[in-house]
């Protein structure tokens, strides 16, 4: 069964620090990777998509993909309390599989 | 531009009752999806529609039926609700069939079956 694994957390970081969220996936054929943010009681919101090895930056967010290691990460620079949420990783080729999410807590 | 909308936002059913969850998107997307989200289980795909006129089963289709009414609308029906169907249901849409393009989610329906 194809899986996407994430540490459930919570990952606690102080305001202004870099938060590093990690995700591994089992389907070596995966071509597409996504990070979603989900606030408590709300729906998932797309943050980043990444399709090729390396880094992709968008504002304070950087997604990193290493297909050889089957590893994708999300870095959040200058973390803010408003970044406190659950972050979902998703990966796939013919089918998209979601991880169960990492809860991030950013303390003022 | 409302994106993906879902109705109702909340629903309580008794075991054996039926109901239909409605979803609509105004992004001219071809593909639409229904997920359920349970604590510790993540998002699980119930049914999807790659394009207007087609529907396919996802990971957990038992107990559900779907209708792709037109390009904009995709409904999910519970014929005889069971307590195991207590969950949060999300509709999503994408330009092409995932994972080839990004999915956008609606606000969700919180369903409780007693």
Short mmCIF file of C-alpha atoms in Angstrom, two decimals:
data_model
loop_
_atom_site.label_atom_id
_atom_site.label_comp_id
_atom_site.label_asym_id
_atom_site.label_seq_id
_atom_site.Cartn_x
_atom_site.Cartn_y
_atom_site.Cartn_z
CA UNK A 1 0.00 0.00 0.00
CA UNK A 2 1.38 3.34 -1.03
CA UNK A 3 1.96 5.57 1.99
CA UNK A 4 2.96 9.07 2.94
CA UNK A 5 4.46 9.35 6.42
CA UNK A 6 4.63 12.42 8.61
CA UNK A 7 5.52 12.91 12.26
CA UNK A 8 2.27 13.91 13.97
CA UNK A 9 4.03 16.37 16.27
CA UNK A 10 3.41 18.79 17.71
CA UNK A 11 6.47 20.58 16.43
CA UNK A 12 7.00 23.60 18.66
CA UNK A 13 9.09 26.56 17.50
CA UNK A 14 9.45 30.10 18.82
CA UNK A 15 8.25 33.05 16.79
CA UNK A 16 10.82 34.10 14.21
CA UNK A 17 12.48 30.68 13.99
CA UNK A 18 12.59 28.33 11.02
CA UNK A 19 10.09 25.47 11.16
CA UNK A 20 11.11 22.32 9.28
CA UNK A 21 8.38 19.85 8.39
CA UNK A 22 9.28 16.50 6.89
CA UNK A 23 7.52 13.84 4.86
CA UNK A 24 8.56 10.50 3.35
CA UNK A 25 6.68 8.56 0.70
CA UNK A 26 6.76 4.92 -0.34
CA UNK A 27 5.76 5.11 -4.03
CA UNK A 28 9.06 5.57 -5.84
CA UNK A 29 7.12 6.51 -8.99
CA UNK A 30 5.58 9.59 -7.35
CA UNK A 31 5.89 12.64 -9.59
CA UNK A 32 3.81 15.28 -7.84
CA UNK A 33 4.12 16.60 -4.31
CA UNK A 34 1.98 19.06 -2.42
CA UNK A 35 1.93 20.79 0.94
CA UNK A 36 -1.38 21.88 2.46
CA UNK A 37 -2.05 23.90 5.60
CA UNK A 38 -5.11 23.08 7.66
CA UNK A 39 -6.27 25.22 10.55
CA UNK A 40 -8.35 23.51 13.22
CA UNK A 41 -11.92 23.07 12.00
CA UNK A 42 -11.10 24.33 8.51
CA UNK A 43 -10.37 22.77 5.14
CA UNK A 44 -6.91 22.09 3.67
CA UNK A 45 -5.40 25.07 1.88
CA UNK A 46 -2.73 24.57 -0.79
CA UNK A 47 0.62 26.15 0.10
CA UNK A 48 3.09 24.69 -2.37
CA UNK A 49 3.43 22.18 -5.15
CA UNK A 50 6.75 20.72 -6.29
CA UNK A 51 7.44 18.37 -9.15
CA UNK A 52 11.23 18.22 -9.59
CA UNK A 53 14.22 17.65 -7.35
CA UNK A 54 15.57 20.64 -5.50
CA UNK A 55 14.13 23.65 -3.79
CA UNK A 56 11.12 25.79 -4.62
CA UNK A 57 10.60 29.04 -2.77
CA UNK A 58 7.43 31.08 -2.34
CA UNK A 59 7.68 33.92 0.14
CA UNK A 60 8.50 32.50 3.58
CA UNK A 61 7.93 28.94 2.38
CA UNK A 62 10.48 26.62 0.76
CA UNK A 63 9.64 23.13 -0.40
CA UNK A 64 12.52 20.69 -0.86
CA UNK A 65 12.28 17.46 -2.84
CA UNK A 66 14.75 14.57 -2.91
CA UNK A 67 13.34 11.77 -5.05
CA UNK A 68 16.33 9.49 -4.50
CA UNK A 69 15.66 9.54 -0.75
CA UNK A 70 11.86 9.70 -1.24
CA UNK A 71 11.76 12.71 0.99
CA UNK A 72 10.00 16.05 0.78
CA UNK A 73 10.18 18.87 3.30
CA UNK A 74 8.66 22.27 3.94
CA UNK A 75 10.63 25.07 5.58
CA UNK A 76 8.81 28.04 7.03
CA UNK A 77 11.11 31.01 7.69
CA UNK A 78 10.34 33.70 10.26
CA UNK A 79 7.57 31.55 11.74
CA UNK A 80 4.55 33.45 13.05
CA UNK A 81 1.88 32.38 15.57
CA UNK A 82 -0.56 32.51 12.63
CA UNK A 83 1.43 29.63 11.07
CA UNK A 84 0.22 27.35 13.87
CA UNK A 85 -1.76 24.68 12.04
CA UNK A 86 -1.54 21.12 10.79
CA UNK A 87 0.52 20.69 7.61
CA UNK A 88 -0.44 17.91 5.24
CA UNK A 89 1.96 16.37 2.75
CA UNK A 90 0.58 14.66 -0.35
CA UNK A 91 2.40 12.66 -3.03
CA UNK A 92 1.55 10.50 -5.97
CA UNK A 93 1.81 9.48 -9.59
CA UNK A 94 -1.45 7.87 -10.67
CA UNK A 95 -3.13 8.46 -7.33
CA UNK A 96 -2.65 11.18 -4.74
CA UNK A 97 -1.98 9.97 -1.20
CA UNK A 98 -2.15 12.27 1.83
CA UNK A 99 -0.18 11.98 5.02
CA UNK A 100 -1.92 12.42 8.36
CA UNK A 101 -0.22 15.74 8.98
CA UNK A 102 2.22 17.42 11.36
CA UNK A 103 0.86 19.85 13.91
CA UNK A 104 2.99 23.01 14.15
CA UNK A 105 2.83 25.31 17.18
CA UNK A 106 4.54 28.69 16.96
CA UNK A 107 4.83 30.40 20.33
CA UNK A 108 5.06 34.21 20.66
CA UNK B 1 -15.16 33.71 -7.47
CA UNK B 2 -16.29 31.43 -4.61
CA UNK B 3 -14.00 28.48 -5.47
CA UNK B 4 -15.46 25.24 -4.10
CA UNK B 5 -18.68 25.45 -2.10
CA UNK B 6 -20.38 22.73 -0.07
CA UNK B 7 -23.76 22.38 1.57
CA UNK B 8 -24.72 21.78 4.27
CA UNK B 9 -21.99 22.81 6.71
CA UNK B 10 -23.31 20.61 9.51
CA UNK B 11 -25.71 17.68 9.59
CA UNK B 12 -26.94 15.21 12.18
CA UNK B 13 -28.56 12.02 10.95
CA UNK B 14 -30.07 9.02 12.64
CA UNK B 15 -28.86 5.57 11.63
CA UNK B 16 -30.59 4.48 8.44
CA UNK B 17 -31.49 7.95 7.22
CA UNK B 18 -30.29 9.15 3.84
CA UNK B 19 -28.90 12.45 2.69
CA UNK B 20 -27.06 14.12 -0.16
CA UNK B 21 -24.05 16.39 0.22
CA UNK B 22 -23.78 19.02 -2.46
CA UNK B 23 -20.61 20.45 -3.99
CA UNK B 24 -20.09 23.06 -6.68
CA UNK B 25 -17.02 24.74 -8.16
CA UNK B 26 -16.74 27.84 -10.30
CA UNK B 27 -13.13 27.40 -11.45
CA UNK B 28 -14.05 25.49 -14.63
CA UNK B 29 -12.17 22.47 -13.32
CA UNK B 30 -12.54 19.13 -15.02
CA UNK B 31 -11.98 16.84 -12.03
CA UNK B 32 -13.81 16.68 -8.72
CA UNK B 33 -13.39 14.56 -5.59
CA UNK B 34 -15.02 13.57 -2.34
CA UNK B 35 -12.86 12.88 0.72
CA UNK B 36 -13.56 12.04 4.29
CA UNK B 37 -11.26 13.05 7.14
CA UNK B 38 -11.18 11.21 10.43
CA UNK B 39 -8.82 11.79 13.37
CA UNK B 40 -5.55 9.95 12.85
CA UNK B 41 -6.63 8.64 9.43
CA UNK B 42 -5.87 11.57 7.20
CA UNK B 43 -7.81 12.35 4.06
CA UNK B 44 -9.28 9.30 2.35
CA UNK B 45 -10.73 9.42 -1.14
CA UNK B 46 -14.31 8.19 -1.41
CA UNK B 47 -15.14 8.83 -5.08
CA UNK B 48 -13.83 11.01 -7.83
CA UNK B 49 -14.88 12.26 -11.24
CA UNK B 50 -12.08 12.74 -13.73
CA UNK B 51 -14.34 14.67 -16.08
CA UNK B 52 -18.00 15.43 -16.65
CA UNK B 53 -19.87 12.19 -17.22
CA UNK B 54 -17.42 9.90 -15.43
CA UNK B 55 -17.14 8.71 -11.84
CA UNK B 56 -14.84 6.20 -10.18
CA UNK B 57 -14.40 4.62 -6.79
CA UNK B 58 -11.67 5.77 -4.47
CA UNK B 59 -10.23 4.13 -1.40
CA UNK B 60 -13.39 3.95 0.75
CA UNK B 61 -16.51 3.91 -1.50
CA UNK B 62 -18.71 1.50 0.44
CA UNK B 63 -21.95 3.07 1.65
CA UNK B 64 -21.74 6.03 -0.74
CA UNK B 65 -22.88 6.96 -4.21
CA UNK B 66 -22.03 9.99 -6.33
CA UNK B 67 -23.45 11.95 -9.22
CA UNK B 68 -21.55 14.33 -11.47
CA UNK B 69 -24.52 16.46 -12.36
CA UNK B 70 -22.62 18.74 -14.75
CA UNK B 71 -19.13 20.20 -14.96
CA UNK B 72 -19.73 22.39 -11.89
CA UNK B 73 -21.53 20.04 -9.52
CA UNK B 74 -20.65 16.76 -7.84
CA UNK B 75 -22.90 15.30 -5.15
CA UNK B 76 -22.32 12.56 -2.58
CA UNK B 77 -25.22 10.45 -1.33
CA UNK B 78 -25.46 8.33 1.79
CA UNK B 79 -28.31 5.90 1.19
CA UNK B 80 -28.51 4.45 4.71
CA UNK B 81 -26.30 6.30 7.15
CA UNK B 82 -24.26 4.39 9.73
CA UNK B 83 -22.37 5.68 12.79
CA UNK B 84 -19.11 4.72 11.01
CA UNK B 85 -19.89 7.45 8.48
CA UNK B 86 -19.56 10.14 11.15
CA UNK B 87 -16.79 12.28 9.70
CA UNK B 88 -15.86 15.54 8.05
CA UNK B 89 -16.46 15.43 4.31
CA UNK B 90 -14.50 17.57 1.89
CA UNK B 91 -15.15 18.15 -1.76
CA UNK B 92 -12.21 19.19 -3.94
CA UNK B 93 -11.60 20.06 -7.56
CA UNK B 94 -8.64 20.28 -9.91
CA UNK B 95 -8.01 21.32 -13.48
CA UNK B 96 -6.70 17.90 -14.43
CA UNK B 97 -6.97 14.58 -12.62
CA UNK B 98 -4.77 14.54 -9.52
CA UNK B 99 -1.95 14.28 -8.96
CA UNK B 100 -1.23 15.96 -12.27
CA UNK B 101 -2.63 19.23 -10.99
CA UNK B 102 -3.37 20.93 -7.69
CA UNK B 103 -6.53 20.23 -5.76
CA UNK B 104 -8.60 22.95 -4.11
CA UNK B 105 -10.86 22.08 -1.23
CA UNK B 106 -14.29 23.25 -0.14
CA UNK B 107 -15.08 24.26 3.46
CA UNK B 108 -16.33 20.81 4.46
CA UNK B 109 -19.45 19.21 5.92
CA UNK B 110 -19.41 17.92 9.49
CA UNK B 111 -21.69 14.88 9.61
CA UNK B 112 -22.72 13.07 12.77
CA UNK B 113 -24.68 9.83 12.59
CA UNK B 114 -26.31 8.74 15.84
#
